[in-house]
PDB file of C-alpha atoms and ligand atoms in Angstrom:
ATOM      1  CA  MET J 968      58.716  40.126  29.665  1.00 87.00           C
ATOM      2  CA  ASP J 969      60.280  41.044  26.187  1.00 92.00           C
ATOM      3  CA  VAL J 970      63.277  39.342  24.769  1.00 95.00           C
ATOM      4  CA  LYS J 971      66.288  41.531  24.183  1.00 96.00           C
ATOM      5  CA  VAL J 972      69.480  40.580  22.585  1.00 97.00           C
ATOM      6  CA  VAL J 973      72.596  42.375  23.659  1.00 98.00           C
ATOM      7  CA  PRO J 974      75.633  41.858  21.626  1.00 98.00           C
ATOM      8  CA  GLY J 975      79.179  41.804  22.700  1.00 98.00           C
ATOM      9  CA  SER J 976      81.899  42.736  20.247  1.00 97.00           C
ATOM     10  CA  ALA J 977      83.307  39.198  19.827  1.00 97.00           C
ATOM     11  CA  ASN J 978      80.911  37.887  17.053  1.00 97.00           C
ATOM     12  CA  ARG J 979      78.701  40.678  15.577  1.00 96.00           C
ATOM     13  CA  PRO J 980      77.775  38.679  12.516  1.00 96.00           C
ATOM     14  CA  LEU J 981      76.302  35.906  14.565  1.00 97.00           C
ATOM     15  CA  ALA J 982      74.535  38.318  16.804  1.00 96.00           C
ATOM     16  CA  SER J 983      72.995  39.976  13.762  1.00 96.00           C
ATOM     17  CA  ALA J 984      72.004  36.539  12.291  1.00 96.00           C
ATOM     18  CA  LEU J 985      70.506  35.607  15.752  1.00 95.00           C
ATOM     19  CA  ALA J 986      68.623  38.966  16.009  1.00 94.00           C
ATOM     20  CA  ASP J 987      67.229  38.683  12.348  1.00 94.00           C
ATOM     21  CA  MET J 988      65.795  35.087  13.329  1.00 95.00           C
ATOM     22  CA  LEU J 989      64.334  36.195  16.736  1.00 95.00           C
ATOM     23  CA  GLY J 990      62.984  39.576  15.235  1.00 92.00           C
ATOM     24  CA  GLY J 991      63.295  42.680  17.351  1.00 84.00           C
ATOM     25  CA  GLY J 992      66.812  43.637  16.449  1.00 91.00           C
ATOM     26  CA  LEU J 993      69.833  44.176  18.656  1.00 96.00           C
ATOM     27  CA  THR J 994      70.268  46.287  21.547  1.00 96.00           C
ATOM     28  CA  ALA J 995      72.832  49.126  21.049  1.00 96.00           C
ATOM     29  CA  VAL J 996      76.120  48.699  22.875  1.00 97.00           C
ATOM     30  CA  GLU J 997      79.227  50.576  22.773  1.00 97.00           C
ATOM     31  CA  VAL J 998      82.680  49.009  23.570  1.00 97.00           C
ATOM     32  CA  ASP J 999      85.585  51.355  23.882  1.00 96.00           C
ATOM     33  CA  GLN J1000      89.077  51.122  25.468  1.00 95.00           C
ATOM     34  CA  PHE J1001      90.762  53.601  27.679  1.00 96.00           C
ATOM     35  CA  PRO J1002      94.507  54.306  26.789  1.00 96.00           C
ATOM     36  CA  ASP J1003      95.604  51.966  29.623  1.00 96.00           C
ATOM     37  CA  GLY J1004      93.657  49.112  28.123  1.00 94.00           C
ATOM     38  CA  GLU J1005      90.704  49.020  30.493  1.00 97.00           C
ATOM     39  CA  LEU J1006      87.513  48.423  28.627  1.00 98.00           C
ATOM     40  CA  ARG J1007      84.507  50.798  28.789  1.00 97.00           C
ATOM     41  CA  VAL J1008      81.141  49.505  27.767  1.00 98.00           C
ATOM     42  CA  THR J1009      77.814  51.098  27.501  1.00 97.00           C
ATOM     43  CA  VAL J1010      74.368  49.550  26.954  1.00 97.00           C
ATOM     44  CA  SER J1011      72.328  52.360  25.394  1.00 89.00           C
ATOM     45  CA  SER J1012      68.704  50.978  26.180  1.00 89.00           C
ATOM     46  CA  ASP J1013      66.666  50.636  29.342  1.00 93.00           C
ATOM     47  CA  LEU J1014      66.240  46.835  29.895  1.00 97.00           C
ATOM     48  CA  ARG J1015      63.777  47.290  32.815  1.00 97.00           C
ATOM     49  CA  GLY J1016      61.748  44.123  33.107  1.00 96.00           C
ATOM     50  CA  ASP J1017      63.163  42.389  30.053  1.00 97.00           C
ATOM     51  CA  ASP J1018      64.443  38.821  29.508  1.00 97.00           C
ATOM     52  CA  VAL J1019      67.934  39.604  28.407  1.00 98.00           C
ATOM     53  CA  TYR J1020      70.269  37.376  26.295  1.00 98.00           C
ATOM     54  CA  LEU J1021      73.847  38.730  26.176  1.00 98.00           C
ATOM     55  CA  LEU J1022      75.752  37.043  23.418  1.00 98.00           C
ATOM     56  CA  GLN J1023      79.454  36.971  23.752  1.00 98.00           C
ATOM     57  CA  SER J1024      81.840  34.224  22.519  1.00 97.00           C
ATOM     58  CA  THR J1025      85.129  34.011  24.480  1.00 98.00           C
ATOM     59  CA  GLY J1026      87.567  33.242  21.769  1.00 97.00           C
ATOM     60  CA  PRO J1027      90.749  35.143  21.296  1.00 96.00           C
ATOM     61  CA  PRO J1028      91.656  37.746  22.698  1.00 97.00           C
ATOM     62  CA  VAL J1029      90.068  35.545  25.346  1.00 98.00           C
ATOM     63  CA  ASN J1030      90.690  37.583  28.448  1.00 98.00           C
ATOM     64  CA  GLU J1031      89.483  40.772  26.744  1.00 98.00           C
ATOM     65  CA  HIS J1032      86.306  39.128  25.641  1.00 98.00           C
ATOM     66  CA  LEU J1033      85.746  37.639  28.948  1.00 98.00           C
ATOM     67  CA  VAL J1034      86.185  40.875  30.803  1.00 98.00           C
ATOM     68  CA  GLU J1035      83.838  42.558  28.226  1.00 98.00           C
ATOM     69  CA  LEU J1036      81.151  39.882  28.889  1.00 98.00           C
ATOM     70  CA  LEU J1037      81.422  40.527  32.691  1.00 98.00           C
ATOM     71  CA  LEU J1038      81.162  44.281  32.291  1.00 98.00           C
ATOM     72  CA  LEU J1039      78.217  43.941  29.961  1.00 98.00           C
ATOM     73  CA  ALA J1040      76.505  41.652  32.274  1.00 98.00           C
ATOM     74  CA  ASP J1041      76.850  44.219  35.156  1.00 98.00           C
ATOM     75  CA  ALA J1042      75.584  46.945  32.663  1.00 98.00           C
ATOM     76  CA  CYS J1043      72.564  44.907  31.722  1.00 98.00           C
ATOM     77  CA  ARG J1044      71.572  44.163  35.251  1.00 98.00           C
ATOM     78  CA  ARG J1045      72.051  47.840  36.232  1.00 97.00           C
ATOM     79  CA  ALA J1046      69.928  48.722  33.122  1.00 97.00           C
ATOM     80  CA  GLY J1047      67.049  46.587  34.805  1.00 97.00           C
ATOM     81  CA  ALA J1048      67.098  43.316  33.122  1.00 98.00           C
ATOM     82  CA  ALA J1049      64.656  41.010  34.835  1.00 98.00           C
ATOM     83  CA  GLN J1050      66.459  37.780  33.833  1.00 98.00           C
ATOM     84  CA  LEU J1051      69.897  37.717  32.504  1.00 98.00           C
ATOM     85  CA  THR J1052      71.244  34.814  30.336  1.00 98.00           C
ATOM     86  CA  ALA J1053      74.794  34.841  29.101  1.00 98.00           C
ATOM     87  CA  VAL J1054      74.904  33.286  25.675  1.00 98.00           C
ATOM     88  CA  VAL J1055      78.374  32.184  25.287  1.00 98.00           C
ATOM     89  CA  PRO J1056      78.690  29.811  22.161  1.00 98.00           C
ATOM     90  CA  TYR J1057      82.285  29.150  22.872  1.00 98.00           C
ATOM     91  CA  LEU J1058      83.207  29.126  26.516  1.00 98.00           C
ATOM     92  CA  CYS J1059      86.969  29.828  27.286  1.00 98.00           C
ATOM     93  CA  TYR J1060      88.864  28.161  30.175  1.00 98.00           C
ATOM     94  CA  ALA J1061      86.762  24.998  29.775  1.00 96.00           C
ATOM     95  CA  ARG J1062      89.678  22.896  29.164  1.00 95.00           C
ATOM     96  CA  GLN J1063      90.951  23.981  32.658  1.00 95.00           C
ATOM     97  CA  ASP J1064      88.290  22.048  34.467  1.00 94.00           C
ATOM     98  CA  ARG J1065      90.369  20.222  37.182  1.00 93.00           C
ATOM     99  CA  ARG J1066      93.823  20.257  38.749  1.00 93.00           C
ATOM    100  CA  THR J1067      96.259  18.018  36.855  1.00 89.00           C
ATOM    101  CA  GLU J1068      99.174  19.231  38.876  1.00 90.00           C
ATOM    102  CA  PRO J1069      99.480  20.735  42.414  1.00 95.00           C
ATOM    103  CA  GLY J1070      99.562  24.459  42.292  1.00 96.00           C
ATOM    104  CA  GLU J1071      96.932  24.892  39.403  1.00 96.00           C
ATOM    105  CA  PRO J1072      93.600  26.593  39.714  1.00 97.00           C
ATOM    106  CA  VAL J1073      90.280  25.220  38.446  1.00 97.00           C
ATOM    107  CA  SER J1074      90.052  28.097  35.973  1.00 97.00           C
ATOM    108  CA  VAL J1075      86.544  27.428  34.539  1.00 98.00           C
ATOM    109  CA  ARG J1076      85.186  27.467  38.080  1.00 98.00           C
ATOM    110  CA  VAL J1077      86.660  30.964  38.546  1.00 98.00           C
ATOM    111  CA  VAL J1078      84.921  31.889  35.187  1.00 98.00           C
ATOM    112  CA  GLY J1079      81.559  30.561  36.608  1.00 98.00           C
ATOM    113  CA  ASP J1080      81.945  32.569  39.818  1.00 98.00           C
ATOM    114  CA  LEU J1081      82.832  35.742  37.958  1.00 98.00           C
ATOM    115  CA  LEU J1082      79.719  35.416  35.764  1.00 98.00           C
ATOM    116  CA  ALA J1083      77.465  34.848  38.765  1.00 98.00           C
ATOM    117  CA  ALA J1084      79.162  37.878  40.600  1.00 98.00           C
ATOM    118  CA  SER J1085      78.388  39.988  37.558  1.00 98.00           C
ATOM    119  CA  GLY J1086      74.655  39.352  37.647  1.00 98.00           C
ATOM    120  CA  VAL J1087      74.306  36.335  35.071  1.00 98.00           C
ATOM    121  CA  ASP J1088      71.441  34.158  36.209  1.00 98.00           C
ATOM    122  CA  ARG J1089      72.313  31.431  33.758  1.00 98.00           C
ATOM    123  CA  VAL J1090      74.512  30.492  30.900  1.00 98.00           C
ATOM    124  CA  LEU J1091      73.772  29.092  27.521  1.00 98.00           C
ATOM    125  CA  VAL J1092      76.853  27.320  25.830  1.00 98.00           C
ATOM    126  CA  VAL J1093      77.225  25.216  22.791  1.00 97.00           C
ATOM    127  CA  ASP J1094      79.399  21.941  23.139  1.00 96.00           C
ATOM    128  CA  PRO J1095      81.538  22.958  26.022  1.00 96.00           C
ATOM    129  CA  HIS J1096      84.754  21.056  26.474  1.00 94.00           C
ATOM    130  CA  THR J1097      83.484  20.154  30.065  1.00 90.00           C
ATOM    131  CA  PRO J1098      80.008  18.852  29.761  1.00 84.00           C
ATOM    132  CA  ASN J1099      80.280  18.785  33.558  1.00 89.00           C
ATOM    133  CA  LEU J1100      79.986  22.542  33.706  1.00 94.00           C
ATOM    134  CA  GLU J1101      76.643  22.286  35.635  1.00 92.00           C
ATOM    135  CA  ALA J1102      78.647  20.645  38.602  1.00 95.00           C
ATOM    136  CA  ILE J1103      81.323  23.380  38.418  1.00 97.00           C
ATOM    137  CA  PHE J1104      79.202  26.484  37.911  1.00 97.00           C
ATOM    138  CA  GLY J1105      77.040  27.897  40.844  1.00 96.00           C
ATOM    139  CA  ILE J1106      74.346  29.083  38.314  1.00 97.00           C
ATOM    140  CA  PRO J1107      72.387  26.985  36.010  1.00 97.00           C
ATOM    141  CA  VAL J1108      73.894  26.031  32.743  1.00 97.00           C
ATOM    142  CA  GLU J1109      71.952  25.282  29.536  1.00 96.00           C
ATOM    143  CA  ILE J1110      73.887  23.225  26.970  1.00 96.00           C
ATOM    144  CA  ALA J1111      72.961  23.372  23.242  1.00 96.00           C
ATOM    145  CA  THR J1112      74.790  20.927  20.776  1.00 96.00           C
ATOM    146  CA  ALA J1113      75.965  21.806  17.275  1.00 97.00           C
ATOM    147  CA  VAL J1114      76.416  18.082  16.512  1.00 97.00           C
ATOM    148  CA  PRO J1115      73.063  17.681  14.330  1.00 96.00           C
ATOM    149  CA  THR J1116      73.904  20.816  12.536  1.00 96.00           C
ATOM    150  CA  LEU J1117      77.412  19.690  11.651  1.00 97.00           C
ATOM    151  CA  VAL J1118      76.089  16.069  10.958  1.00 97.00           C
ATOM    152  CA  ASP J1119      73.661  17.738   8.316  1.00 95.00           C
ATOM    153  CA  ALA J1120      76.819  19.402   6.745  1.00 95.00           C
ATOM    154  CA  LEU J1121      78.903  16.143   6.999  1.00 94.00           C
ATOM    155  CA  ARG J1122      76.281  13.866   5.110  1.00 90.00           C
ATOM    156  CA  ASP J1123      77.436  15.316   1.700  1.00 84.00           C
ATOM    157  CA  GLU J1124      81.100  14.492   2.598  1.00 84.00           C
ATOM    158  CA  LEU J1125      80.707  10.938   3.688  1.00 88.00           C
ATOM    159  CA  SER J1126      82.062   8.051   1.987  1.00 87.00           C
ATOM    160  CA  ALA J1127      80.773   4.498   2.418  1.00 86.00           C
ATOM    161  CA  GLU J1128      83.814   3.462   4.379  1.00 90.00           C
ATOM    162  CA  ALA J1129      83.724   6.436   6.910  1.00 95.00           C
ATOM    163  CA  VAL J1130      84.616   5.854  10.489  1.00 97.00           C
ATOM    164  CA  VAL J1131      84.154   8.316  13.124  1.00 98.00           C
ATOM    165  CA  VAL J1132      87.424   9.078  14.948  1.00 98.00           C
ATOM    166  CA  ALA J1133      87.697  10.603  18.602  1.00 97.00           C
ATOM    167  CA  PRO J1134      91.101  12.111  18.436  1.00 96.00           C
ATOM    168  CA  ASP J1135      91.316  11.681  22.305  1.00 94.00           C
ATOM    169  CA  LEU J1136      89.660  10.002  25.139  1.00 93.00           C
ATOM    170  CA  GLY J1137      87.885  13.301  25.990  1.00 92.00           C
ATOM    171  CA  ALA J1138      86.111  13.197  22.597  1.00 95.00           C
ATOM    172  CA  VAL J1139      84.664   9.733  22.845  1.00 96.00           C
ATOM    173  CA  LYS J1140      81.190  10.742  23.893  1.00 94.00           C
ATOM    174  CA  LEU J1141      81.030  13.403  21.185  1.00 96.00           C
ATOM    175  CA  ALA J1142      82.285  10.748  18.658  1.00 97.00           C
ATOM    176  CA  ARG J1143      79.537   8.405  19.703  1.00 97.00           C
ATOM    177  CA  ALA J1144      76.950  11.278  19.289  1.00 95.00           C
ATOM    178  CA  TYR J1145      78.129  11.753  15.581  1.00 96.00           C
ATOM    179  CA  ALA J1146      78.433   8.019  15.100  1.00 96.00           C
ATOM    180  CA  SER J1147      74.839   7.464  16.159  1.00 95.00           C
ATOM    181  CA  HIS J1148      73.548  10.218  13.854  1.00 94.00           C
ATOM    182  CA  LEU J1149      75.666   8.895  10.946  1.00 95.00           C
ATOM    183  CA  ASP J1150      75.231   5.269  11.731  1.00 94.00           C
ATOM    184  CA  ARG J1151      79.041   4.625  11.441  1.00 95.00           C
ATOM    185  CA  PRO J1152      81.613   2.870  13.729  1.00 96.00           C
ATOM    186  CA  VAL J1153      83.858   4.623  16.090  1.00 97.00           C
ATOM    187  CA  ALA J1154      87.689   4.618  16.592  1.00 97.00           C
ATOM    188  CA  ILE J1155      89.449   6.231  19.334  1.00 97.00           C
ATOM    189  CA  ILE J1156      92.932   7.552  19.591  1.00 96.00           C
ATOM    190  CA  SER J1157      94.946   7.753  22.779  1.00 91.00           C
ATOM    191  CA  LYS J1158      96.536  11.176  23.016  1.00 83.00           C
ATOM    192  CA  THR J1159      99.091  12.541  25.425  1.00 85.00           C
ATOM    193  CA  ARG J1160      99.284  16.323  25.898  1.00 83.00           C
ATOM    194  CA  LEU J1161     102.938  17.231  26.254  1.00 82.00           C
ATOM    195  CA  SER J1162     102.175  21.109  26.606  1.00 81.00           C
ATOM    196  CA  GLY J1163      99.660  23.704  25.558  1.00 75.00           C
ATOM    197  CA  LYS J1164     101.012  23.502  22.029  1.00 79.00           C
ATOM    198  CA  GLN J1165     102.312  19.950  21.744  1.00 82.00           C
ATOM    199  CA  VAL J1166     100.471  16.545  21.721  1.00 82.00           C
ATOM    200  CA  ARG J1167     101.396  13.059  20.943  1.00 86.00           C
ATOM    201  CA  ALA J1168      99.068  10.472  19.486  1.00 80.00           C
ATOM    202  CA  GLY J1169      99.466   6.909  20.615  1.00 83.00           C
ATOM    203  CA  GLN J1170      97.477   3.944  19.856  1.00 91.00           C
ATOM    204  CA  VAL J1171      94.516   3.790  17.575  1.00 95.00           C
ATOM    205  CA  ILE J1172      91.719   1.642  19.099  1.00 96.00           C
ATOM    206  CA  GLY J1173      89.272   0.219  16.438  1.00 94.00           C
ATOM    207  CA  ASP J1174      89.499  -0.948  12.927  1.00 93.00           C
ATOM    208  CA  VAL J1175      90.555   1.974  10.574  1.00 96.00           C
ATOM    209  CA  ALA J1176      92.449   0.046   7.782  1.00 95.00           C
ATOM    210  CA  GLY J1177      91.121   1.149   4.397  1.00 95.00           C
ATOM    211  CA  CYS J1178      88.544   3.475   6.041  1.00 95.00           C
ATOM    212  CA  SER J1179      87.924   7.198   5.455  1.00 95.00           C
ATOM    213  CA  PRO J1180      88.424   8.919   8.887  1.00 97.00           C
ATOM    214  CA  VAL J1181      85.861  11.560  10.167  1.00 98.00           C
ATOM    215  CA  ILE J1182      87.764  13.099  12.979  1.00 98.00           C
ATOM    216  CA  VAL J1183      85.326  15.021  15.388  1.00 98.00           C
ATOM    217  CA  ASP J1184      86.305  17.314  18.347  1.00 97.00           C
ATOM    218  CA  ASP J1185      84.836  19.937  20.349  1.00 97.00           C
ATOM    219  CA  MET J1186      87.442  22.513  19.393  1.00 97.00           C
ATOM    220  CA  ILE J1187      90.525  23.087  17.394  1.00 97.00           C
ATOM    221  CA  SER J1188      93.192  25.561  18.702  1.00 96.00           C
ATOM    222  CA  THR J1189      96.733  24.967  17.374  1.00 95.00           C
ATOM    223  CA  GLY J1190      95.589  22.148  15.111  1.00 95.00           C
ATOM    224  CA  GLY J1191      98.142  19.753  16.835  1.00 94.00           C
ATOM    225  CA  THR J1192      95.552  17.285  18.068  1.00 95.00           C
ATOM    226  CA  ILE J1193      94.149  16.905  14.432  1.00 97.00           C
ATOM    227  CA  GLU J1194      97.783  16.732  12.961  1.00 96.00           C
ATOM    228  CA  ALA J1195      98.655  14.053  15.347  1.00 95.00           C
ATOM    229  CA  ALA J1196      95.320  12.098  14.744  1.00 96.00           C
ATOM    230  CA  VAL J1197      95.896  12.195  10.932  1.00 96.00           C
ATOM    231  CA  GLY J1198      99.391  10.868  11.460  1.00 95.00           C
ATOM    232  CA  ALA J1199      98.361   8.073  13.656  1.00 95.00           C
ATOM    233  CA  LEU J1200      95.563   7.000  11.416  1.00 96.00           C
ATOM    234  CA  GLY J1201      97.790   6.902   8.407  1.00 95.00           C
ATOM    235  CA  GLU J1202     100.141   4.577  10.295  1.00 94.00           C
ATOM    236  CA  ALA J1203      97.001   2.393  11.187  1.00 95.00           C
ATOM    237  CA  GLY J1204      96.338   2.084   7.532  1.00 95.00           C
ATOM    238  CA  ALA J1205      93.397   4.445   7.210  1.00 95.00           C
ATOM    239  CA  ALA J1206      92.742   5.556   3.634  1.00 92.00           C
ATOM    240  CA  GLY J1207      92.873   9.242   2.647  1.00 84.00           C
ATOM    241  CA  GLY J1208      89.906  11.685   2.165  1.00 91.00           C
ATOM    242  CA  THR J1209      90.002  12.694   5.964  1.00 96.00           C
ATOM    243  CA  VAL J1210      87.126  14.829   7.138  1.00 97.00           C
ATOM    244  CA  VAL J1211      87.411  16.822  10.255  1.00 98.00           C
ATOM    245  CA  ALA J1212      84.400  18.379  12.129  1.00 98.00           C
ATOM    246  CA  ALA J1213      84.754  20.502  15.221  1.00 98.00           C
ATOM    247  CA  THR J1214      82.312  22.865  16.854  1.00 98.00           C
ATOM    248  CA  HIS J1215      84.625  25.588  17.750  1.00 98.00           C
ATOM    249  CA  GLY J1216      87.410  26.599  15.177  1.00 97.00           C
ATOM    250  CA  VAL J1217      89.347  28.730  17.389  1.00 96.00           C
ATOM    251  CA  LEU J1218      92.414  28.372  15.090  1.00 95.00           C
ATOM    252  CA  THR J1219      95.275  30.010  16.907  1.00 95.00           C
ATOM    253  CA  GLY J1220      98.704  30.905  15.606  1.00 93.00           C
ATOM    254  CA  GLU J1221      99.799  28.649  12.762  1.00 93.00           C
ATOM    255  CA  ALA J1222      96.725  26.354  12.895  1.00 95.00           C
ATOM    256  CA  GLY J1223      95.550  27.419   9.446  1.00 94.00           C
ATOM    257  CA  LYS J1224      99.006  26.347   7.985  1.00 94.00           C
ATOM    258  CA  VAL J1225      99.119  23.189  10.038  1.00 95.00           C
ATOM    259  CA  LEU J1226      95.639  22.097   8.970  1.00 96.00           C
ATOM    260  CA  GLY J1227      96.277  23.283   5.450  1.00 95.00           C
ATOM    261  CA  GLY J1228      99.150  20.883   5.250  1.00 95.00           C
ATOM    262  CA  LEU J1229      96.916  17.863   5.990  1.00 95.00           C
ATOM    263  CA  GLU J1230      95.179  18.002   2.730  1.00 88.00           C
ATOM    264  CA  LEU J1231      91.794  17.242   4.398  1.00 96.00           C
ATOM    265  CA  ARG J1232      88.970  16.538   2.248  1.00 96.00           C
ATOM    266  CA  ARG J1233      86.954  18.842   4.314  1.00 96.00           C
ATOM    267  CA  LEU J1234      87.189  20.861   7.547  1.00 97.00           C
ATOM    268  CA  LEU J1235      83.802  21.776   9.052  1.00 97.00           C
ATOM    269  CA  VAL J1236      83.620  24.278  11.910  1.00 98.00           C
ATOM    270  CA  THR J1237      80.792  26.493  13.113  1.00 98.00           C
ATOM    271  CA  ASP J1238      80.771  30.227  13.679  1.00 97.00           C
ATOM    272  CA  SER J1239      80.772  29.994  17.388  1.00 98.00           C
ATOM    273  CA  VAL J1240      83.858  32.158  17.133  1.00 97.00           C
ATOM    274  CA  PRO J1241      84.413  34.334  13.973  1.00 95.00           C
ATOM    275  CA  PRO J1242      86.279  32.324  11.375  1.00 89.00           C
ATOM    276  CA  PRO J1243      89.885  33.518  11.099  1.00 88.00           C
ATOM    277  CA  SER J1244      91.046  35.037   7.920  1.00 87.00           C
ATOM    278  CA  ASP J1245      93.462  32.079   7.137  1.00 86.00           C
ATOM    279  CA  LEU J1246      91.102  29.332   6.986  1.00 91.00           C
ATOM    280  CA  PRO J1247      92.700  26.250   5.407  1.00 91.00           C
ATOM    281  CA  PRO J1248      91.289  25.368   1.923  1.00 89.00           C
ATOM    282  CA  ARG J1249      88.122  23.291   1.748  1.00 94.00           C
ATOM    283  CA  THR J1250      86.930  24.719   5.139  1.00 96.00           C
ATOM    284  CA  ARG J1251      83.100  25.011   5.392  1.00 96.00           C
ATOM    285  CA  THR J1252      81.703  27.152   8.355  1.00 97.00           C
ATOM    286  CA  VAL J1253      78.154  26.387   9.425  1.00 97.00           C
ATOM    287  CA  THR J1254      76.172  28.828  11.452  1.00 97.00           C
ATOM    288  CA  THR J1255      74.818  28.189  14.861  1.00 97.00           C
ATOM    289  CA  ALA J1256      72.180  31.060  14.612  1.00 97.00           C
ATOM    290  CA  LYS J1257      69.284  28.839  14.006  1.00 96.00           C
ATOM    291  CA  LEU J1258      70.374  26.544  17.070  1.00 97.00           C
ATOM    292  CA  LEU J1259      70.786  29.512  19.330  1.00 98.00           C
ATOM    293  CA  ALA J1260      67.617  31.324  18.198  1.00 97.00           C
ATOM    294  CA  GLU J1261      65.601  28.112  18.930  1.00 97.00           C
ATOM    295  CA  ALA J1262      67.433  27.804  22.318  1.00 97.00           C
ATOM    296  CA  ILE J1263      66.535  31.357  23.200  1.00 97.00           C
ATOM    297  CA  ARG J1264      62.875  30.887  22.167  1.00 97.00           C
ATOM    298  CA  ARG J1265      62.713  27.935  24.357  1.00 96.00           C
ATOM    299  CA  LEU J1266      64.422  29.460  27.382  1.00 97.00           C
ATOM    300  CA  HIS J1267      62.114  32.488  27.044  1.00 97.00           C
ATOM    301  CA  GLU J1268      59.084  30.109  27.217  1.00 95.00           C
ATOM    302  CA  ALA J1269      60.487  28.080  29.938  1.00 93.00           C
ATOM    303  CA  ARG J1270      60.794  25.024  27.724  1.00 93.00           C
ATOM    304  CA  ALA J1271      63.616  22.491  27.870  1.00 91.00           C
ATOM    305  CA  LEU J1272      66.461  22.413  25.282  1.00 89.00           C
ATOM    306  CA  ASP J1273      66.406  18.509  25.073  1.00 79.00           C
ATOM    307  CA  GLU J1274      64.603  18.260  21.691  1.00 67.00           C
ATOM    308  CA  LEU J1275      67.541  20.576  20.231  1.00 69.00           C
ATOM    309  CA  GLN J1276      69.633  17.481  20.256  1.00 65.00           C
ATOM    310  CA  ALA J1277      67.642  16.534  17.037  1.00 52.00           C
ATOM    311  CA  LEU J1278      67.549  19.795  15.449  1.00 43.00           C
ATOM    312  CA  GLY J1279      69.247  20.003  12.093  1.00 39.00           C
TER     313      GLY J1279
HETATM  314  C1  R5P F 965      91.152  18.964  24.229  1.00 61.47           C
HETATM  315  O1  R5P F 965      91.184  17.975  24.805  1.00 61.47           O
HETATM  316  C2  R5P F 965      90.227  19.396  23.147  1.00 61.47           C
HETATM  317  O2  R5P F 965      89.181  18.558  23.063  1.00 61.47           O
HETATM  318  C3  R5P F 965      90.879  19.612  21.738  1.00 61.47           C
HETATM  319  O3  R5P F 965      91.218  18.223  21.382  1.00 61.47           O
HETATM  320  C4  R5P F 965      92.006  20.432  21.972  1.00 61.47           C
HETATM  321  O4  R5P F 965      91.868  21.612  22.691  1.00 61.47           O
HETATM  322  C5  R5P F 965      92.628  20.937  20.643  1.00 61.47           C
HETATM  323  O5  R5P F 965      93.689  21.776  20.763  1.00 61.47           O
HETATM  324  P1  R5P F 965      94.839  21.697  19.644  1.00 61.47           P
HETATM  325  O6  R5P F 965      94.278  22.152  18.282  1.00 61.47           O
HETATM  326  O7  R5P F 965      95.694  22.852  20.120  1.00 61.47           O
HETATM  327  O8  R5P F 965      95.512  20.366  19.718  1.00 61.47           O
END
C-alpha cells in the first residue's frame, strides 16, 4: 500500500511541508464553491489500494472546513482508498464534549459520527481539548502531542524562576506534562466561563510570588482565558516576563489585540491552524510537520505513536 497525502484547503503550507518530509508529493485536490455556498470538491487521482492521509484542520471558518473534510473523505473512499485516516491537527467542537445544561448536544460526538459515516477509518489529532475522544468517537483515535516540540522552543525563553501555569482546571494534565519536561513547579488557576467570549479567573493555587509564569493551554480562541490568567497572576504577585504556549493558536476576533495588550515576553503556538495575519508581537509559530510526518510513518507501518511523546 502506498502512502498518499490528500490536502484539504485549510492549511496548505502545513500539507506541503508534510508532503516534503514524507516524499511523494500531494494528491491534487480541487475545492470550489457553488453560488449558493455549497462546496464542490474533486480528488484528481485514483487512490485504489492506497493508505490515504487526508489532512484538514478545522479552524475558522470551522463549519466550512468540517464539511470540506467530510466531502473529501467520501471522495477518497470512492476513489478507492484502502485505508483512510483523517489527519486533523486542530479538531473543532472538542470543547463541546459533554452536556453542561439540558438541551445541549454533545457536538464532538456528532463530528465523530459524521467522520465515520463519511468513510474515515481513524482520526489522527494533535492535543485535542478532549483527551477522552476515544471514548466519544466510534472509530479509532490516534493522539499526537506537540508538547515536546513546544517545550524545545520554550527552553530558550525560560527564566530560573519559571512556574508552569494551568489557566484552568482542564489544563492541569497539560501543565503537568510541560512541567515534567521542564522540571518546574505547577500552579493552577480556577476559571469560570461566563459565556463563549467571557471568562473570570479566580483563585491561584500554588506559589507564584516573584515567579515568571509560563501559561500553557491546548488552544487560544478569544484570548480571554490568557488575559484573565495574566491578571490573576499579577494579583498573586507573579513577576512579569510571562510566556504563553498553546498548541492551537486559533485566535478569533480581537484575540491578536487582546494578547498584544498583555506585553507577553513570548507567545508560542504551532501551525496546526494557519497563523492569522494579526499575530501579536513576539509570537513564534513552531511547525507540527515533523510530528505529523513521523506519526503518519508510524501509522503506515502499524507502529504505536507512544514514543512520539518524547519527540522534539
Ligand atoms: C478551554 O477550556 C480551553 O482549554 C481554552 O482555555 C479556551 O478554549 C481558550 O479560549 P479563549 O481564548 O476564548 O478564552
